[in-house]
mmCIF file of C-alpha atoms in Angstrom:
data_model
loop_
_atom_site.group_PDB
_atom_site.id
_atom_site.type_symbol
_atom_site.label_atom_id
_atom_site.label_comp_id
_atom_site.label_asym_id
_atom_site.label_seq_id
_atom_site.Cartn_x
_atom_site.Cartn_y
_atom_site.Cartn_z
ATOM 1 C CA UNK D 1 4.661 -17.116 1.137
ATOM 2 C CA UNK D 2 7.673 -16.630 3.526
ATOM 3 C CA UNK D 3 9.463 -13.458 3.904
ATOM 4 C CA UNK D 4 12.495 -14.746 5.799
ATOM 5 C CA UNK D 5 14.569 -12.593 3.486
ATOM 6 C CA UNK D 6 13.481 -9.190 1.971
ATOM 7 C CA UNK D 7 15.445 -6.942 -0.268
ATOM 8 C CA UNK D 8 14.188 -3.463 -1.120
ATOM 9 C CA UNK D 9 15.169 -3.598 -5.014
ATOM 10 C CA UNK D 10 13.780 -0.074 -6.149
ATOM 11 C CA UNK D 11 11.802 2.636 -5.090
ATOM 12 C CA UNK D 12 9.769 4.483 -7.947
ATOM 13 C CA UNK D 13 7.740 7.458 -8.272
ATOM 14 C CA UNK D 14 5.248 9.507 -10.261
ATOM 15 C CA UNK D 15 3.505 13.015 -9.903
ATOM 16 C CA UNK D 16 0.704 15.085 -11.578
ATOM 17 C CA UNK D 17 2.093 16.924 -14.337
ATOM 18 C CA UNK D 18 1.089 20.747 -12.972
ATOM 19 C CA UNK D 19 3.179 21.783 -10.910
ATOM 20 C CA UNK D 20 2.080 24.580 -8.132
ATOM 21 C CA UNK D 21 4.061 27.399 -5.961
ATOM 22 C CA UNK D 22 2.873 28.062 -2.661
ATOM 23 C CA UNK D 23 2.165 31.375 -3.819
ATOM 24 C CA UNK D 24 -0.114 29.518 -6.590
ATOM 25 C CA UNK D 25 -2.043 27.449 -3.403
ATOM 26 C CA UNK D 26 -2.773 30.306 -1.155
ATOM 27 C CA UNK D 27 -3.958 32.191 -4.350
ATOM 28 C CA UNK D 28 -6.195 29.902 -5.633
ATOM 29 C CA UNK D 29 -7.709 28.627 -2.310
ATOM 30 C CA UNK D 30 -8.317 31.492 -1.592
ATOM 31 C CA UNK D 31 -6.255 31.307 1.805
ATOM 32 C CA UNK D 32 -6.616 34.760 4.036
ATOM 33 C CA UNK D 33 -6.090 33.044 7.372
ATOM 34 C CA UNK D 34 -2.592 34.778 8.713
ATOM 35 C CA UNK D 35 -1.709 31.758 10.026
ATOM 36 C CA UNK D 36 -2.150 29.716 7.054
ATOM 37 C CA UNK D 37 -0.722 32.258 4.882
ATOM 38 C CA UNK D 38 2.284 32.045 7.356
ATOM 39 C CA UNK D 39 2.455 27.924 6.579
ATOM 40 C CA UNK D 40 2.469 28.397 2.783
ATOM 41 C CA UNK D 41 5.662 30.837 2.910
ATOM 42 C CA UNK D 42 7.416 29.085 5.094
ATOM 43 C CA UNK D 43 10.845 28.460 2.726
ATOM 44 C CA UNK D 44 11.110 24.498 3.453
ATOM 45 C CA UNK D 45 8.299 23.871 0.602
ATOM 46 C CA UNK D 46 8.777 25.917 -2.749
ATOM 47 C CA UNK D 47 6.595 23.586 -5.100
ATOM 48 C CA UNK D 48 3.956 21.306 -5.273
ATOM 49 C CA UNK D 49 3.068 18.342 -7.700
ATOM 50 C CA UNK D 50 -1.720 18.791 -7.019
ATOM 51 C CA UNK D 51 -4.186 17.291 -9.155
ATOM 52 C CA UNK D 52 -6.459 20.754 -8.585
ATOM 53 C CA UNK D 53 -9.583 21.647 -10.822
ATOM 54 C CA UNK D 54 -7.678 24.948 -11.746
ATOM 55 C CA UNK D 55 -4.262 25.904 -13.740
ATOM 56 C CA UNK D 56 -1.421 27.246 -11.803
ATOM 57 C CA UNK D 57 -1.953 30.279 -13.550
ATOM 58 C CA UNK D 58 -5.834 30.723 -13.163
ATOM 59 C CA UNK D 59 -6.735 33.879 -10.659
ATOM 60 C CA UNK D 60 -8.470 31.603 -8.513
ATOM 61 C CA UNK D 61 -10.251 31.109 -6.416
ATOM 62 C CA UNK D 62 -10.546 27.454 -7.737
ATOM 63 C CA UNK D 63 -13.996 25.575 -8.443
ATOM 64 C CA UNK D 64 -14.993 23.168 -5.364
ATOM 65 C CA UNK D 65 -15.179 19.870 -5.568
ATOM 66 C CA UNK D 66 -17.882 17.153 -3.706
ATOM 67 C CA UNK D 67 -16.158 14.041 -2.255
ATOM 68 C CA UNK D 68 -17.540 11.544 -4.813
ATOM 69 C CA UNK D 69 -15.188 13.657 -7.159
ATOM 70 C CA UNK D 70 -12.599 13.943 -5.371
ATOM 71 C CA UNK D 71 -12.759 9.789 -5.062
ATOM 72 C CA UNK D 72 -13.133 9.455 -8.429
ATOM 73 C CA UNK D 73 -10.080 11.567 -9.046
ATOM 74 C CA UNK D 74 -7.713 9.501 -6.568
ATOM 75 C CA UNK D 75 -8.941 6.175 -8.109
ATOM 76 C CA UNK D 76 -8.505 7.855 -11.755
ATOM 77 C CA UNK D 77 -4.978 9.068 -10.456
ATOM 78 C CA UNK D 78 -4.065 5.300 -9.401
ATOM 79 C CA UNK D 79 -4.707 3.799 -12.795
ATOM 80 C CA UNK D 80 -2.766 7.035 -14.195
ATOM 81 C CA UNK D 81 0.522 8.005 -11.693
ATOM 82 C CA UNK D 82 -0.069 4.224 -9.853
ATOM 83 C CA UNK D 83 0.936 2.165 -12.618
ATOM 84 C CA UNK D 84 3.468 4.208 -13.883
ATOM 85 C CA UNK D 85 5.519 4.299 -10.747
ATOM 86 C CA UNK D 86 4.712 0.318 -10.648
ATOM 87 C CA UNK D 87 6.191 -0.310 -13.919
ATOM 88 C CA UNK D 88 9.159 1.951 -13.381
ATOM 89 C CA UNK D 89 9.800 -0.216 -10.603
ATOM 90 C CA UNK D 90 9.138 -3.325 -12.468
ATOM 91 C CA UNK D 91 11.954 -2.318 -15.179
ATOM 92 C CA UNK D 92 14.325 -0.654 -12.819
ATOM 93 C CA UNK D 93 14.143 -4.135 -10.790
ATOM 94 C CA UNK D 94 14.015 -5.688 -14.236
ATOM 95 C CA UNK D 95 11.509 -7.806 -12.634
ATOM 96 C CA UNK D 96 8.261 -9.162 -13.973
ATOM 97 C CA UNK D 97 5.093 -8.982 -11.906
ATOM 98 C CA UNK D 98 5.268 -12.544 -10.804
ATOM 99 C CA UNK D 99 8.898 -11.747 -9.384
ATOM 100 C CA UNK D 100 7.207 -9.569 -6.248
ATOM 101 C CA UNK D 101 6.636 -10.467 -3.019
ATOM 102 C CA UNK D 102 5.938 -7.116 -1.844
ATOM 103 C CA UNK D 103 4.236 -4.063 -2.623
ATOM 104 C CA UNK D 104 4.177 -1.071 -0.715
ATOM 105 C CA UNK D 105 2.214 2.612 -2.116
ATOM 106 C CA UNK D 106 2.631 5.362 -0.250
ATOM 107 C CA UNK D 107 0.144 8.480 -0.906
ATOM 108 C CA UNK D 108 -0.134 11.910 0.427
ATOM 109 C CA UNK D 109 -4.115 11.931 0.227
ATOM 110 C CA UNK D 110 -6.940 10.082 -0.694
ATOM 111 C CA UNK D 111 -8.464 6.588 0.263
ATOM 112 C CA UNK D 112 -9.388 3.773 -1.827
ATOM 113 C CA UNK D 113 -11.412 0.852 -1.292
ATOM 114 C CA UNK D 114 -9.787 -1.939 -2.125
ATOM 115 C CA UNK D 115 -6.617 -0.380 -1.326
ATOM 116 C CA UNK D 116 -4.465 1.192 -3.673
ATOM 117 C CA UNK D 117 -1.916 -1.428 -3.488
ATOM 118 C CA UNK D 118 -4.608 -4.229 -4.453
ATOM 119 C CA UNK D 119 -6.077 -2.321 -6.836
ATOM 120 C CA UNK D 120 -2.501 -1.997 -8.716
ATOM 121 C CA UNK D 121 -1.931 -5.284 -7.870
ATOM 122 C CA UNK D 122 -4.695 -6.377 -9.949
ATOM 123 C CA UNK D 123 -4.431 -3.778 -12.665
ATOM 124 C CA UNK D 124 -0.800 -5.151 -12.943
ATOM 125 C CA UNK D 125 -1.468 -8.823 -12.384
ATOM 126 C CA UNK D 126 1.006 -9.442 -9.673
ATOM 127 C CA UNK D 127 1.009 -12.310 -7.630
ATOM 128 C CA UNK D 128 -1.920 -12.104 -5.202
ATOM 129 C CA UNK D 129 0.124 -14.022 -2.583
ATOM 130 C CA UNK D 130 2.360 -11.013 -2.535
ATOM 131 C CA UNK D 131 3.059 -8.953 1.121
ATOM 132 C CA UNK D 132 1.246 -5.506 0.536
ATOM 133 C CA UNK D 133 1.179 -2.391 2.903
ATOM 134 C CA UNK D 134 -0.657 0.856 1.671
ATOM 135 C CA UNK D 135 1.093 3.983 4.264
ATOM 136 C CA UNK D 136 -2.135 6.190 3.207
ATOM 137 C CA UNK D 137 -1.576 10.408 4.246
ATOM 138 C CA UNK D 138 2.000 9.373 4.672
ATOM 139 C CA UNK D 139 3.161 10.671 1.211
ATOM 140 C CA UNK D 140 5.149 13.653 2.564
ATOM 141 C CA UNK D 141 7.080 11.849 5.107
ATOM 142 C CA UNK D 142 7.383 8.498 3.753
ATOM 143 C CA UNK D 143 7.992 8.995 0.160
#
């Protein structure tokens, strides 16, 4: 497959459904670090869109979780918020999934093996000739 020509058609997102003030963060890790503390009130971030083992509204501190969890959670979180960016895109292109040539997921956390974008490629059975590129930690400056 060639990609002499590439148009980007769409760009489509999804987020966890609690959403989290800073205030919430520092409360419910438990942050006392001055520094830290300094970080989460800085005005630039008010909210934040987490897939945390606690409410925003529990006291905190919030119940720890293992990696093999935390894994599960991200790959959980691609079938979930992954595929419902990927269809957005597919209607907002009004494309179907054998019209892509590329797929690019951007993520602010977590690692999967395959990647994510294979993984959705599969899940959404798009053409497995198709360009991917997974820009993994990158989700705050690239989304």
């Amino acid at each position: 497959m060639s990609l002499s020509h590439a148009t980007l058609v769409t760009v489509q997102s999804a987020f966890a459904p609690d959403m989290y003030t800073q205030a919430d963060v520092k409360r419910l890790l438990g942050v006392s670090n001055p520094v830290v503390g300094k970080l989460l009130a800085a005005p630039h971030i008010q909210t934040r869109r987490l897939l945390l083992p606690a409410s925003p509204d529990d006291a905190g501190p919030m119940p720890e979780e293992n990696l093999a969890q935390l894994h599960q959670k991200f790959l959980t979180a691609i079938d979930t918020f992954g595929v419902e960016a990927a269809e957005k895109a597919l209607a907002a292109a009004k494309f179907t999934a054998a019209d892509v040539k590329v797929v690019v997921t951007v993520t602010s956390s977590g690692l999967a093996l395959p990647a994510m974008s294979a993984i959705l490629m599969k899940k959404m059975g798009l053409n497995r000739k198709a360009h991917r590129s997974d820009l993994v930690g990158m989700g705050c400056n690239a989304g």
